[in-house]
Amino acid sequence: MTVLYDADCSLCSFVRDWLVKQPQLVPLELVPAGSEEARRRHPGLDHGATLDEITVVGDAGQVYQGPAAWIVTLWALREHRPLAHRLSTPSGARLAKGAALAAAKWRGAPWPQGAQRTQKGGPQWGGRVYRSAEGWSYDPSWGWTYNPPGCDSDACAKPS
């Protein structure tokens, strides 16, 4: 399987480095999205879209994006295949989607003042706690957590 990832994204590069260290049941080839290599291998893909979210291409040409791409990537890993099976259920798919959305939010988040820059000039996460307005937060000591924002308006459903 070919995993297309954003090489200019520090989170994506971290996940790429983690993936290459994992024992694989199905070989993963990690290729920068939008690269000449990606265009050569998969000329029919929308390569602009592959920069927006993780895209996995199977050996028979199947294309997985977003949460499905994360699940099929976990499925390829020996130690994470059982997790992939759990995430492929309806309730697991909701969890996978939430994790993919959180990662997408993290990728697109404005960087804290003083964040480090990579050699290419792009931002690099500085290891501090990240919080989004949607209630997701990442603390390097604890990982991802979700605390839904409070309801301060009449737009919330009220029990009858």
PDB file of C-alpha atoms in Angstrom:
ATOM      1  CA  MET A   1       0.000   0.000   0.000  1.00  0.00           C
ATOM      2  CA  THR A   2       1.129   3.530  -0.691  1.00  0.00           C
ATOM      3  CA  VAL A   3       0.566   6.103   2.054  1.00  0.00           C
ATOM      4  CA  LEU A   4       0.635   9.664   0.752  1.00  0.00           C
ATOM      5  CA  TYR A   5       1.472  12.169   3.494  1.00  0.00           C
ATOM      6  CA  ASP A   6       2.203  15.901   3.685  1.00  0.00           C
ATOM      7  CA  ALA A   7       6.001  16.077   4.035  1.00  0.00           C
ATOM      8  CA  ASP A   8       5.783  19.747   5.120  1.00  0.00           C
ATOM      9  CA  CYS A   9       3.555  18.917   8.105  1.00  0.00           C
ATOM     10  CA  SER A  10       5.418  18.128  11.330  1.00  0.00           C
ATOM     11  CA  LEU A  11       2.588  15.874  12.585  1.00  0.00           C
ATOM     12  CA  CYS A  12       2.467  13.984   9.281  1.00  0.00           C
ATOM     13  CA  SER A  13       6.245  13.540   9.255  1.00  0.00           C
ATOM     14  CA  PHE A  14       6.169  12.323  12.863  1.00  0.00           C
ATOM     15  CA  VAL A  15       3.499   9.733  11.970  1.00  0.00           C
ATOM     16  CA  ARG A  16       5.501   8.723   8.887  1.00  0.00           C
ATOM     17  CA  ASP A  17       8.606   8.149  11.023  1.00  0.00           C
ATOM     18  CA  TRP A  18       6.530   6.133  13.491  1.00  0.00           C
ATOM     19  CA  LEU A  19       4.998   4.008  10.717  1.00  0.00           C
ATOM     20  CA  VAL A  20       8.345   2.993   9.215  1.00  0.00           C
ATOM     21  CA  LYS A  21       9.445   1.651  12.625  1.00  0.00           C
ATOM     22  CA  GLN A  22       6.349  -0.565  13.053  1.00  0.00           C
ATOM     23  CA  PRO A  23       6.309  -4.257  12.075  1.00  0.00           C
ATOM     24  CA  GLN A  24       4.177  -4.432   8.924  1.00  0.00           C
ATOM     25  CA  LEU A  25       1.941  -7.284   7.779  1.00  0.00           C
ATOM     26  CA  VAL A  26       1.291  -5.400   4.556  1.00  0.00           C
ATOM     27  CA  PRO A  27       4.229  -3.385   3.226  1.00  0.00           C
ATOM     28  CA  LEU A  28       3.690   0.373   3.413  1.00  0.00           C
ATOM     29  CA  GLU A  29       5.423   2.695   1.000  1.00  0.00           C
ATOM     30  CA  LEU A  30       5.379   6.238   2.361  1.00  0.00           C
ATOM     31  CA  VAL A  31       5.486   8.845  -0.386  1.00  0.00           C
ATOM     32  CA  PRO A  32       5.187  12.621  -0.003  1.00  0.00           C
ATOM     33  CA  ALA A  33       1.791  13.781  -1.297  1.00  0.00           C
ATOM     34  CA  GLY A  34       1.961  15.973  -4.387  1.00  0.00           C
ATOM     35  CA  SER A  35       5.519  14.845  -5.171  1.00  0.00           C
ATOM     36  CA  GLU A  36       6.729  13.785  -8.598  1.00  0.00           C
ATOM     37  CA  GLU A  37       6.915  10.223  -7.258  1.00  0.00           C
ATOM     38  CA  ALA A  38       3.270  10.344  -6.145  1.00  0.00           C
ATOM     39  CA  ARG A  39       2.172  11.784  -9.503  1.00  0.00           C
ATOM     40  CA  ARG A  40       4.153   9.132 -11.395  1.00  0.00           C
ATOM     41  CA  ARG A  41       2.726   6.247  -9.333  1.00  0.00           C
ATOM     42  CA  HIS A  42      -0.873   7.463  -9.270  1.00  0.00           C
ATOM     43  CA  PRO A  43      -1.555   9.779 -12.228  1.00  0.00           C
ATOM     44  CA  GLY A  44      -5.355   9.555 -11.826  1.00  0.00           C
ATOM     45  CA  LEU A  45      -5.439  10.950  -8.277  1.00  0.00           C
ATOM     46  CA  ASP A  46      -6.406  14.484  -7.326  1.00  0.00           C
ATOM     47  CA  HIS A  47      -2.985  15.306  -5.903  1.00  0.00           C
ATOM     48  CA  GLY A  48      -4.163  18.617  -4.465  1.00  0.00           C
ATOM     49  CA  ALA A  49      -6.673  16.695  -2.326  1.00  0.00           C
ATOM     50  CA  THR A  50      -3.955  14.310  -1.123  1.00  0.00           C
ATOM     51  CA  LEU A  51      -2.275  17.282   0.552  1.00  0.00           C
ATOM     52  CA  ASP A  52      -5.456  18.034   2.506  1.00  0.00           C
ATOM     53  CA  GLU A  53      -5.851  14.628   4.149  1.00  0.00           C
ATOM     54  CA  ILE A  54      -4.048  11.321   4.397  1.00  0.00           C
ATOM     55  CA  THR A  55      -4.599   9.180   1.334  1.00  0.00           C
ATOM     56  CA  VAL A  56      -3.771   5.479   1.017  1.00  0.00           C
ATOM     57  CA  VAL A  57      -3.745   3.624  -2.293  1.00  0.00           C
ATOM     58  CA  GLY A  58      -4.064  -0.163  -2.206  1.00  0.00           C
ATOM     59  CA  ASP A  59      -2.265  -2.532  -4.547  1.00  0.00           C
ATOM     60  CA  ALA A  60      -5.447  -2.990  -6.610  1.00  0.00           C
ATOM     61  CA  GLY A  61      -5.967   0.787  -6.923  1.00  0.00           C
ATOM     62  CA  GLN A  62      -8.373   1.214  -3.994  1.00  0.00           C
ATOM     63  CA  VAL A  63      -8.245   4.775  -2.607  1.00  0.00           C
ATOM     64  CA  TYR A  64      -8.841   5.449   1.083  1.00  0.00           C
ATOM     65  CA  GLN A  65      -9.001   8.951   2.537  1.00  0.00           C
ATOM     66  CA  GLY A  66      -9.595  10.439   5.982  1.00  0.00           C
ATOM     67  CA  PRO A  67     -10.661   8.015   8.731  1.00  0.00           C
ATOM     68  CA  ALA A  68     -10.751   5.027   6.348  1.00  0.00           C
ATOM     69  CA  ALA A  69      -7.117   5.728   5.414  1.00  0.00           C
ATOM     70  CA  TRP A  70      -6.088   5.745   9.073  1.00  0.00           C
ATOM     71  CA  ILE A  71      -7.923   2.463   9.684  1.00  0.00           C
ATOM     72  CA  VAL A  72      -6.432   0.673   6.666  1.00  0.00           C
ATOM     73  CA  THR A  73      -2.957   1.920   7.640  1.00  0.00           C
ATOM     74  CA  LEU A  74      -3.388   0.499  11.158  1.00  0.00           C
ATOM     75  CA  TRP A  75      -4.672  -2.723   9.566  1.00  0.00           C
ATOM     76  CA  ALA A  76      -1.338  -3.073   7.733  1.00  0.00           C
ATOM     77  CA  LEU A  77       0.598  -3.022  11.038  1.00  0.00           C
ATOM     78  CA  ARG A  78       1.112  -6.262  12.950  1.00  0.00           C
ATOM     79  CA  GLU A  79       0.612  -4.822  16.421  1.00  0.00           C
ATOM     80  CA  HIS A  80      -2.294  -2.570  15.459  1.00  0.00           C
ATOM     81  CA  ARG A  81      -4.446  -4.820  13.266  1.00  0.00           C
ATOM     82  CA  PRO A  82      -6.791  -5.698  16.195  1.00  0.00           C
ATOM     83  CA  LEU A  83      -7.349  -1.969  16.773  1.00  0.00           C
ATOM     84  CA  ALA A  84      -8.099  -1.496  13.072  1.00  0.00           C
ATOM     85  CA  HIS A  85     -10.753  -4.217  13.279  1.00  0.00           C
ATOM     86  CA  ARG A  86     -12.368  -2.470  16.273  1.00  0.00           C
ATOM     87  CA  LEU A  87     -12.278   0.894  14.476  1.00  0.00           C
ATOM     88  CA  SER A  88     -13.954  -0.612  11.415  1.00  0.00           C
ATOM     89  CA  THR A  89     -17.219  -1.077  13.352  1.00  0.00           C
ATOM     90  CA  PRO A  90     -19.860   1.706  13.235  1.00  0.00           C
ATOM     91  CA  SER A  91     -18.956   2.993  16.714  1.00  0.00           C
ATOM     92  CA  GLY A  92     -15.242   2.562  16.042  1.00  0.00           C
ATOM     93  CA  ALA A  93     -15.577   4.487  12.779  1.00  0.00           C
ATOM     94  CA  ARG A  94     -16.988   7.448  14.738  1.00  0.00           C
ATOM     95  CA  LEU A  95     -13.945   7.328  17.007  1.00  0.00           C
ATOM     96  CA  ALA A  96     -11.590   7.080  14.015  1.00  0.00           C
ATOM     97  CA  LYS A  97     -13.351  10.027  12.386  1.00  0.00           C
ATOM     98  CA  GLY A  98     -12.985  12.071  15.574  1.00  0.00           C
ATOM     99  CA  ALA A  99      -9.282  11.246  15.743  1.00  0.00           C
ATOM    100  CA  ALA A 100      -8.805  12.136  12.072  1.00  0.00           C
ATOM    101  CA  LEU A 101     -10.672  15.423  12.566  1.00  0.00           C
ATOM    102  CA  ALA A 102      -8.577  16.207  15.619  1.00  0.00           C
ATOM    103  CA  ALA A 103      -5.404  15.554  13.647  1.00  0.00           C
ATOM    104  CA  ALA A 104      -6.698  17.748  10.815  1.00  0.00           C
ATOM    105  CA  LYS A 105      -7.478  20.526  13.278  1.00  0.00           C
ATOM    106  CA  TRP A 106      -4.034  20.173  14.818  1.00  0.00           C
ATOM    107  CA  ARG A 107      -2.425  20.385  11.381  1.00  0.00           C
ATOM    108  CA  GLY A 108      -4.342  23.527  10.478  1.00  0.00           C
ATOM    109  CA  ALA A 109      -4.074  25.220  13.864  1.00  0.00           C
ATOM    110  CA  PRO A 110      -2.288  28.520  14.168  1.00  0.00           C
ATOM    111  CA  TRP A 111       1.062  27.933  15.804  1.00  0.00           C
ATOM    112  CA  PRO A 112       1.690  29.396  19.248  1.00  0.00           C
ATOM    113  CA  GLN A 113       3.886  32.447  19.395  1.00  0.00           C
ATOM    114  CA  GLY A 114       7.472  31.311  19.763  1.00  0.00           C
ATOM    115  CA  ALA A 115       6.911  27.977  18.002  1.00  0.00           C
ATOM    116  CA  GLN A 116      10.043  26.620  16.384  1.00  0.00           C
ATOM    117  CA  ARG A 117      10.502  26.555  12.625  1.00  0.00           C
ATOM    118  CA  THR A 118      11.751  23.633  10.564  1.00  0.00           C
ATOM    119  CA  GLN A 119      14.685  23.934   8.179  1.00  0.00           C
ATOM    120  CA  LYS A 120      12.164  24.415   5.364  1.00  0.00           C
ATOM    121  CA  GLY A 121      10.733  27.417   7.240  1.00  0.00           C
ATOM    122  CA  GLY A 122       7.445  25.742   8.174  1.00  0.00           C
ATOM    123  CA  PRO A 123       6.168  25.676  11.738  1.00  0.00           C
ATOM    124  CA  GLN A 124       7.175  22.935  14.110  1.00  0.00           C
ATOM    125  CA  TRP A 125       5.116  22.097  17.129  1.00  0.00           C
ATOM    126  CA  GLY A 126       6.977  23.221  20.253  1.00  0.00           C
ATOM    127  CA  GLY A 127       5.751  20.478  22.606  1.00  0.00           C
ATOM    128  CA  ARG A 128       3.280  22.638  24.524  1.00  0.00           C
ATOM    129  CA  VAL A 129      -0.381  21.955  25.181  1.00  0.00           C
ATOM    130  CA  TYR A 130      -2.605  22.627  22.165  1.00  0.00           C
ATOM    131  CA  ARG A 131      -6.317  23.458  22.581  1.00  0.00           C
ATOM    132  CA  SER A 132      -8.963  23.995  19.920  1.00  0.00           C
ATOM    133  CA  ALA A 133     -12.220  25.894  20.239  1.00  0.00           C
ATOM    134  CA  GLU A 134     -14.105  22.661  19.459  1.00  0.00           C
ATOM    135  CA  GLY A 135     -13.000  21.130  22.772  1.00  0.00           C
ATOM    136  CA  TRP A 136     -10.039  18.995  21.649  1.00  0.00           C
ATOM    137  CA  SER A 137      -6.727  19.421  23.443  1.00  0.00           C
ATOM    138  CA  TYR A 138      -3.370  17.725  23.219  1.00  0.00           C
ATOM    139  CA  ASP A 139      -0.975  17.552  26.135  1.00  0.00           C
ATOM    140  CA  PRO A 140       2.313  15.737  25.486  1.00  0.00           C
ATOM    141  CA  SER A 141       2.032  14.098  28.914  1.00  0.00           C
ATOM    142  CA  TRP A 142      -1.537  12.808  28.484  1.00  0.00           C
ATOM    143  CA  GLY A 143      -2.305  12.711  24.757  1.00  0.00           C
ATOM    144  CA  TRP A 144      -5.586  13.808  23.154  1.00  0.00           C
ATOM    145  CA  THR A 145      -8.650  14.613  25.260  1.00  0.00           C
ATOM    146  CA  TYR A 146     -12.065  15.991  24.384  1.00  0.00           C
ATOM    147  CA  ASN A 147     -14.073  18.303  26.618  1.00  0.00           C
ATOM    148  CA  PRO A 148     -17.093  19.630  24.725  1.00  0.00           C
ATOM    149  CA  PRO A 149     -17.519  23.379  24.967  1.00  0.00           C
ATOM    150  CA  GLY A 150     -20.304  24.661  27.225  1.00  0.00           C
ATOM    151  CA  CYS A 151     -23.580  25.908  25.860  1.00  0.00           C
ATOM    152  CA  ASP A 152     -23.894  29.647  26.281  1.00  0.00           C
ATOM    153  CA  SER A 153     -26.757  30.279  23.889  1.00  0.00           C
ATOM    154  CA  ASP A 154     -30.327  29.236  23.116  1.00  0.00           C
ATOM    155  CA  ALA A 155     -29.005  27.176  20.192  1.00  0.00           C
ATOM    156  CA  CYS A 156     -28.470  24.174  22.507  1.00  0.00           C
ATOM    157  CA  ALA A 157     -31.249  21.696  22.957  1.00  0.00           C
ATOM    158  CA  LYS A 158     -32.943  22.016  26.305  1.00  0.00           C
ATOM    159  CA  PRO A 159     -34.609  19.024  27.982  1.00  0.00           C
ATOM    160  CA  SER A 160     -38.380  19.210  27.987  1.00  0.00           C
TER     161      SER A 160
END
